[in-house]
Short mmCIF file of N, CA and C in Angstrom, two decimals:
data_model
loop_
_atom_site.label_atom_id
_atom_site.label_comp_id
_atom_site.label_asym_id
_atom_site.label_seq_id
_atom_site.Cartn_x
_atom_site.Cartn_y
_atom_site.Cartn_z
N MET A 1 2.90 -181.21 -12.11
CA MET A 1 3.33 -182.50 -12.64
C MET A 1 2.59 -183.63 -11.93
N LYS A 2 2.46 -183.49 -10.59
CA LYS A 2 1.77 -184.51 -9.81
C LYS A 2 0.31 -184.63 -10.23
N LYS A 3 -0.31 -183.46 -10.50
CA LYS A 3 -1.71 -183.46 -10.94
C LYS A 3 -1.86 -184.16 -12.29
N LEU A 4 -0.91 -183.92 -13.18
CA LEU A 4 -0.94 -184.54 -14.49
C LEU A 4 -0.84 -186.06 -14.37
N MET A 5 0.05 -186.53 -13.51
CA MET A 5 0.22 -187.98 -13.30
C MET A 5 -1.07 -188.60 -12.74
N LEU A 6 -1.70 -187.93 -11.78
CA LEU A 6 -2.95 -188.43 -11.21
C LEU A 6 -4.07 -188.44 -12.24
N THR A 7 -4.13 -187.42 -13.07
CA THR A 7 -5.14 -187.37 -14.12
C THR A 7 -4.94 -188.50 -15.12
N CYS A 8 -3.70 -188.75 -15.52
CA CYS A 8 -3.40 -189.84 -16.45
C CYS A 8 -3.75 -191.20 -15.84
N ALA A 9 -3.43 -191.37 -14.57
CA ALA A 9 -3.74 -192.63 -13.89
C ALA A 9 -5.25 -192.83 -13.82
N ALA A 10 -6.00 -191.78 -13.51
CA ALA A 10 -7.46 -191.86 -13.43
C ALA A 10 -8.04 -192.21 -14.80
N ALA A 11 -7.53 -191.58 -15.85
CA ALA A 11 -8.01 -191.87 -17.20
C ALA A 11 -7.73 -193.32 -17.59
N ALA A 12 -6.56 -193.81 -17.21
CA ALA A 12 -6.22 -195.20 -17.51
C ALA A 12 -7.15 -196.16 -16.79
N LEU A 13 -7.47 -195.87 -15.55
CA LEU A 13 -8.39 -196.74 -14.79
C LEU A 13 -9.78 -196.73 -15.40
N ILE A 14 -10.25 -195.57 -15.81
CA ILE A 14 -11.58 -195.47 -16.40
C ILE A 14 -11.63 -196.26 -17.71
N SER A 15 -10.62 -196.12 -18.56
CA SER A 15 -10.62 -196.84 -19.83
C SER A 15 -10.48 -198.34 -19.61
N THR A 16 -9.72 -198.75 -18.59
CA THR A 16 -9.58 -200.17 -18.27
C THR A 16 -10.91 -200.74 -17.83
N GLY A 17 -11.67 -199.99 -17.05
CA GLY A 17 -12.98 -200.43 -16.59
C GLY A 17 -13.93 -200.65 -17.75
N ALA A 18 -13.87 -199.78 -18.75
CA ALA A 18 -14.73 -199.93 -19.92
C ALA A 18 -14.38 -201.20 -20.67
N LEU A 19 -13.10 -201.50 -20.79
CA LEU A 19 -12.69 -202.72 -21.47
C LEU A 19 -13.10 -203.95 -20.68
N ALA A 20 -13.01 -203.91 -19.38
CA ALA A 20 -13.35 -205.06 -18.54
C ALA A 20 -14.81 -205.43 -18.68
N GLN A 21 -15.68 -204.47 -18.95
CA GLN A 21 -17.10 -204.77 -19.08
C GLN A 21 -17.39 -205.63 -20.30
N SER A 22 -16.55 -205.56 -21.32
CA SER A 22 -16.80 -206.35 -22.51
C SER A 22 -16.12 -207.72 -22.42
N THR A 23 -15.40 -207.97 -21.34
CA THR A 23 -14.70 -209.23 -21.17
C THR A 23 -15.64 -210.27 -20.57
N VAL A 24 -15.56 -211.49 -21.04
CA VAL A 24 -16.41 -212.57 -20.56
C VAL A 24 -15.94 -213.08 -19.22
N VAL A 25 -14.64 -213.21 -19.05
CA VAL A 25 -14.09 -213.81 -17.84
C VAL A 25 -13.17 -212.82 -17.15
N THR A 26 -13.31 -212.70 -15.85
CA THR A 26 -12.42 -211.87 -15.05
C THR A 26 -11.82 -212.74 -13.98
N THR A 27 -10.51 -212.75 -13.86
CA THR A 27 -9.85 -213.52 -12.82
C THR A 27 -9.51 -212.58 -11.69
N THR A 28 -9.89 -212.95 -10.47
CA THR A 28 -9.58 -212.14 -9.31
C THR A 28 -8.69 -212.94 -8.38
N GLY A 29 -7.87 -212.25 -7.64
CA GLY A 29 -6.97 -212.94 -6.70
C GLY A 29 -5.71 -213.37 -7.42
N ALA A 30 -4.92 -214.15 -6.70
CA ALA A 30 -3.66 -214.61 -7.26
C ALA A 30 -3.38 -216.02 -6.81
N GLY A 31 -2.63 -216.76 -7.63
CA GLY A 31 -2.23 -218.11 -7.26
C GLY A 31 -3.42 -219.03 -7.07
N HIS A 32 -3.36 -219.84 -6.02
CA HIS A 32 -4.42 -220.82 -5.76
C HIS A 32 -5.73 -220.17 -5.38
N ALA A 33 -5.70 -218.92 -4.90
CA ALA A 33 -6.91 -218.25 -4.45
C ALA A 33 -7.64 -217.55 -5.60
N ALA A 34 -7.10 -217.63 -6.82
CA ALA A 34 -7.73 -216.95 -7.94
C ALA A 34 -9.11 -217.52 -8.20
N ALA A 35 -10.04 -216.63 -8.51
CA ALA A 35 -11.41 -217.05 -8.82
C ALA A 35 -11.77 -216.47 -10.19
N VAL A 36 -12.53 -217.21 -10.95
CA VAL A 36 -12.93 -216.80 -12.28
C VAL A 36 -14.39 -216.37 -12.22
N GLN A 37 -14.68 -215.18 -12.71
CA GLN A 37 -16.05 -214.69 -12.76
C GLN A 37 -16.54 -214.84 -14.20
N ILE A 38 -17.69 -215.48 -14.36
CA ILE A 38 -18.22 -215.77 -15.70
C ILE A 38 -19.57 -215.09 -15.86
N ASP A 39 -19.74 -214.40 -16.98
CA ASP A 39 -21.01 -213.72 -17.26
C ASP A 39 -22.15 -214.73 -17.27
N PRO A 40 -23.36 -214.31 -16.84
CA PRO A 40 -24.52 -215.21 -16.78
C PRO A 40 -24.84 -215.92 -18.09
N GLU A 41 -24.68 -215.23 -19.23
CA GLU A 41 -25.00 -215.88 -20.51
C GLU A 41 -24.09 -217.08 -20.78
N TYR A 42 -22.83 -216.98 -20.37
CA TYR A 42 -21.90 -218.09 -20.56
C TYR A 42 -22.16 -219.20 -19.54
N ARG A 43 -22.62 -218.85 -18.34
CA ARG A 43 -23.01 -219.87 -17.36
C ARG A 43 -24.14 -220.72 -17.94
N THR A 44 -25.08 -220.05 -18.60
CA THR A 44 -26.20 -220.76 -19.22
C THR A 44 -25.71 -221.66 -20.33
N LYS A 45 -24.77 -221.18 -21.16
CA LYS A 45 -24.20 -222.01 -22.23
C LYS A 45 -23.54 -223.26 -21.66
N ILE A 46 -22.82 -223.09 -20.56
CA ILE A 46 -22.12 -224.22 -19.95
C ILE A 46 -23.11 -225.24 -19.43
N ARG A 47 -24.13 -224.79 -18.70
CA ARG A 47 -25.14 -225.73 -18.17
C ARG A 47 -25.87 -226.44 -19.31
N THR A 48 -26.18 -225.69 -20.39
CA THR A 48 -26.86 -226.29 -21.55
C THR A 48 -25.97 -227.35 -22.19
N TYR A 49 -24.68 -227.06 -22.32
CA TYR A 49 -23.75 -228.02 -22.91
C TYR A 49 -23.76 -229.33 -22.12
N VAL A 50 -23.66 -229.23 -20.81
CA VAL A 50 -23.61 -230.42 -19.96
C VAL A 50 -24.89 -231.24 -20.12
N THR A 51 -26.03 -230.56 -20.21
CA THR A 51 -27.31 -231.25 -20.37
C THR A 51 -27.44 -231.88 -21.75
N GLU A 52 -27.18 -231.10 -22.79
CA GLU A 52 -27.34 -231.59 -24.16
C GLU A 52 -26.37 -232.71 -24.51
N HIS A 53 -25.15 -232.65 -23.98
CA HIS A 53 -24.15 -233.67 -24.28
C HIS A 53 -24.18 -234.82 -23.27
N LYS A 54 -25.14 -234.76 -22.38
CA LYS A 54 -25.32 -235.82 -21.37
C LYS A 54 -23.99 -236.18 -20.70
N VAL A 55 -23.30 -235.13 -20.22
CA VAL A 55 -22.02 -235.34 -19.54
C VAL A 55 -22.30 -236.11 -18.25
N ARG A 56 -21.59 -237.21 -18.09
CA ARG A 56 -21.79 -238.06 -16.92
C ARG A 56 -21.01 -237.50 -15.73
N PRO A 57 -21.68 -237.29 -14.59
CA PRO A 57 -20.97 -236.76 -13.42
C PRO A 57 -19.97 -237.78 -12.87
N ILE A 58 -18.88 -237.26 -12.34
CA ILE A 58 -17.89 -238.14 -11.71
C ILE A 58 -18.26 -238.30 -10.24
N GLU A 59 -17.76 -239.37 -9.64
CA GLU A 59 -18.00 -239.61 -8.22
C GLU A 59 -16.67 -239.75 -7.52
N THR A 60 -16.54 -239.05 -6.39
CA THR A 60 -15.32 -239.13 -5.58
C THR A 60 -15.72 -239.26 -4.12
N ARG A 61 -14.78 -239.74 -3.32
CA ARG A 61 -15.03 -239.81 -1.87
C ARG A 61 -15.06 -238.42 -1.26
N GLU A 62 -14.13 -237.56 -1.73
CA GLU A 62 -14.08 -236.19 -1.23
C GLU A 62 -14.96 -235.29 -2.08
N LYS A 63 -15.55 -234.29 -1.43
CA LYS A 63 -16.33 -233.31 -2.18
C LYS A 63 -15.36 -232.39 -2.92
N ILE A 64 -15.66 -232.09 -4.16
CA ILE A 64 -14.82 -231.20 -4.96
C ILE A 64 -15.32 -229.78 -4.71
N VAL A 65 -14.41 -228.92 -4.24
CA VAL A 65 -14.78 -227.55 -3.88
C VAL A 65 -13.78 -226.55 -4.44
N VAL A 66 -14.24 -225.31 -4.60
CA VAL A 66 -13.40 -224.22 -5.09
C VAL A 66 -12.24 -223.99 -4.12
N GLY A 67 -11.06 -223.82 -4.70
CA GLY A 67 -9.86 -223.55 -3.92
C GLY A 67 -9.08 -224.78 -3.52
N GLN A 68 -9.65 -225.96 -3.77
CA GLN A 68 -8.98 -227.22 -3.42
C GLN A 68 -8.63 -227.98 -4.70
N PRO A 69 -7.57 -228.78 -4.64
CA PRO A 69 -7.20 -229.57 -5.83
C PRO A 69 -8.16 -230.74 -6.04
N VAL A 70 -8.32 -231.09 -7.30
CA VAL A 70 -9.12 -232.25 -7.68
C VAL A 70 -8.25 -233.48 -7.50
N PRO A 71 -8.80 -234.57 -6.95
CA PRO A 71 -7.99 -235.79 -6.77
C PRO A 71 -7.33 -236.24 -8.07
N ARG A 72 -6.13 -236.79 -7.96
CA ARG A 72 -5.34 -237.22 -9.14
C ARG A 72 -6.06 -238.24 -10.01
N GLU A 73 -6.90 -239.07 -9.41
CA GLU A 73 -7.58 -240.11 -10.19
C GLU A 73 -8.73 -239.57 -11.04
N VAL A 74 -9.10 -238.31 -10.84
CA VAL A 74 -10.19 -237.70 -11.61
C VAL A 74 -9.63 -237.15 -12.92
N GLU A 75 -10.24 -237.56 -14.03
CA GLU A 75 -9.81 -237.09 -15.34
C GLU A 75 -10.42 -235.71 -15.62
N LEU A 76 -9.58 -234.78 -16.01
CA LEU A 76 -10.04 -233.43 -16.34
C LEU A 76 -10.42 -233.38 -17.81
N GLU A 77 -11.57 -232.77 -18.10
CA GLU A 77 -12.05 -232.66 -19.47
C GLU A 77 -11.65 -231.31 -20.07
N SER A 78 -11.41 -231.29 -21.37
CA SER A 78 -11.11 -230.03 -22.06
C SER A 78 -12.36 -229.17 -22.13
N VAL A 79 -12.18 -227.88 -21.99
CA VAL A 79 -13.29 -226.94 -22.09
C VAL A 79 -13.61 -226.71 -23.57
N PRO A 80 -14.87 -226.91 -23.98
CA PRO A 80 -15.25 -226.67 -25.38
C PRO A 80 -15.07 -225.20 -25.76
N ALA A 81 -14.73 -224.93 -26.99
CA ALA A 81 -14.49 -223.57 -27.47
C ALA A 81 -15.71 -222.66 -27.32
N ASP A 82 -16.93 -223.24 -27.45
CA ASP A 82 -18.12 -222.39 -27.36
C ASP A 82 -18.43 -221.91 -25.95
N TRP A 83 -17.65 -222.32 -24.96
CA TRP A 83 -17.79 -221.78 -23.60
C TRP A 83 -17.13 -220.42 -23.51
N GLY A 84 -16.42 -220.04 -24.54
CA GLY A 84 -15.74 -218.75 -24.57
C GLY A 84 -14.24 -218.95 -24.63
N PRO A 85 -13.56 -218.15 -25.45
CA PRO A 85 -12.11 -218.32 -25.63
C PRO A 85 -11.32 -218.09 -24.34
N SER A 86 -11.84 -217.31 -23.42
CA SER A 86 -11.13 -217.05 -22.17
C SER A 86 -11.11 -218.26 -21.24
N LEU A 87 -11.98 -219.22 -21.49
CA LEU A 87 -12.04 -220.40 -20.61
C LEU A 87 -11.25 -221.59 -21.12
N THR A 88 -10.78 -221.54 -22.35
CA THR A 88 -10.10 -222.70 -22.92
C THR A 88 -8.79 -223.03 -22.22
N GLN A 89 -8.28 -222.11 -21.42
CA GLN A 89 -7.06 -222.40 -20.65
C GLN A 89 -7.33 -223.34 -19.48
N TYR A 90 -8.61 -223.52 -19.15
CA TYR A 90 -8.99 -224.37 -18.02
C TYR A 90 -9.45 -225.74 -18.49
N ARG A 91 -9.65 -226.63 -17.56
CA ARG A 91 -10.29 -227.92 -17.77
C ARG A 91 -11.52 -227.93 -16.87
N TYR A 92 -12.34 -228.96 -16.99
CA TYR A 92 -13.51 -229.01 -16.11
C TYR A 92 -13.79 -230.44 -15.67
N VAL A 93 -14.55 -230.52 -14.58
CA VAL A 93 -15.13 -231.79 -14.13
C VAL A 93 -16.59 -231.50 -13.80
N TYR A 94 -17.41 -232.51 -13.98
CA TYR A 94 -18.84 -232.40 -13.66
C TYR A 94 -19.08 -233.31 -12.48
N SER A 95 -19.47 -232.70 -11.37
CA SER A 95 -19.63 -233.45 -10.12
C SER A 95 -20.79 -232.89 -9.33
N GLY A 96 -21.71 -233.75 -8.93
CA GLY A 96 -22.82 -233.32 -8.08
C GLY A 96 -23.67 -232.22 -8.68
N GLU A 97 -24.02 -232.33 -9.95
CA GLU A 97 -24.83 -231.34 -10.64
C GLU A 97 -24.13 -229.99 -10.80
N ARG A 98 -22.82 -229.97 -10.67
CA ARG A 98 -22.05 -228.73 -10.79
C ARG A 98 -20.88 -228.94 -11.73
N VAL A 99 -20.62 -227.92 -12.54
CA VAL A 99 -19.44 -227.92 -13.38
C VAL A 99 -18.37 -227.15 -12.61
N MET A 100 -17.21 -227.76 -12.48
CA MET A 100 -16.12 -227.14 -11.76
C MET A 100 -14.99 -226.84 -12.75
N LEU A 101 -14.61 -225.55 -12.87
CA LEU A 101 -13.48 -225.18 -13.71
C LEU A 101 -12.20 -225.41 -12.93
N VAL A 102 -11.22 -226.01 -13.58
CA VAL A 102 -9.99 -226.41 -12.92
C VAL A 102 -8.78 -225.85 -13.65
N ASP A 103 -7.84 -225.32 -12.88
CA ASP A 103 -6.55 -224.89 -13.43
C ASP A 103 -5.74 -226.17 -13.66
N PRO A 104 -5.45 -226.52 -14.91
CA PRO A 104 -4.79 -227.81 -15.17
C PRO A 104 -3.37 -227.91 -14.61
N SER A 105 -2.70 -226.78 -14.45
CA SER A 105 -1.31 -226.84 -13.94
C SER A 105 -1.25 -227.20 -12.47
N THR A 106 -2.28 -226.83 -11.71
CA THR A 106 -2.29 -227.12 -10.28
C THR A 106 -3.41 -228.08 -9.87
N ARG A 107 -4.35 -228.35 -10.81
CA ARG A 107 -5.53 -229.17 -10.57
C ARG A 107 -6.44 -228.54 -9.50
N THR A 108 -6.30 -227.24 -9.30
CA THR A 108 -7.11 -226.53 -8.31
C THR A 108 -8.40 -226.02 -8.96
N VAL A 109 -9.51 -226.20 -8.27
CA VAL A 109 -10.80 -225.70 -8.75
C VAL A 109 -10.83 -224.18 -8.59
N VAL A 110 -11.10 -223.47 -9.68
CA VAL A 110 -11.10 -222.01 -9.64
C VAL A 110 -12.50 -221.42 -9.70
N GLN A 111 -13.50 -222.21 -10.10
CA GLN A 111 -14.87 -221.70 -10.18
C GLN A 111 -15.86 -222.85 -10.24
N GLU A 112 -16.99 -222.64 -9.56
CA GLU A 112 -18.09 -223.59 -9.59
C GLU A 112 -19.23 -222.98 -10.40
N ILE A 113 -19.78 -223.76 -11.31
CA ILE A 113 -20.91 -223.30 -12.10
C ILE A 113 -22.07 -224.22 -11.76
N ASP A 114 -23.01 -223.69 -10.99
CA ASP A 114 -24.14 -224.52 -10.56
C ASP A 114 -25.38 -224.24 -11.36
#
């Protein structure tokens, strides 16, 4: 019985891994420490969007970094749908030549796209 349970668990992990490879975004960690991993092709789409739409960078006294909240006075922008459906739950700011994905509920930066 124990062997059967281990075999089923191993099969589930293998099939989950196959599904994860087709996913655009993977969130690792939990809470404020969560980080979003974005496939290179979508990173390119995001950088192209910022360039083509001439998104104006914001300026703040504090440097905006992953894992820290964005200051309250900074307006968070909606993520365009063409960045991928998995990212629409986030907002973004463009600061210092970098796009920062932000969890809107906590205003915490979850990923930097340089």
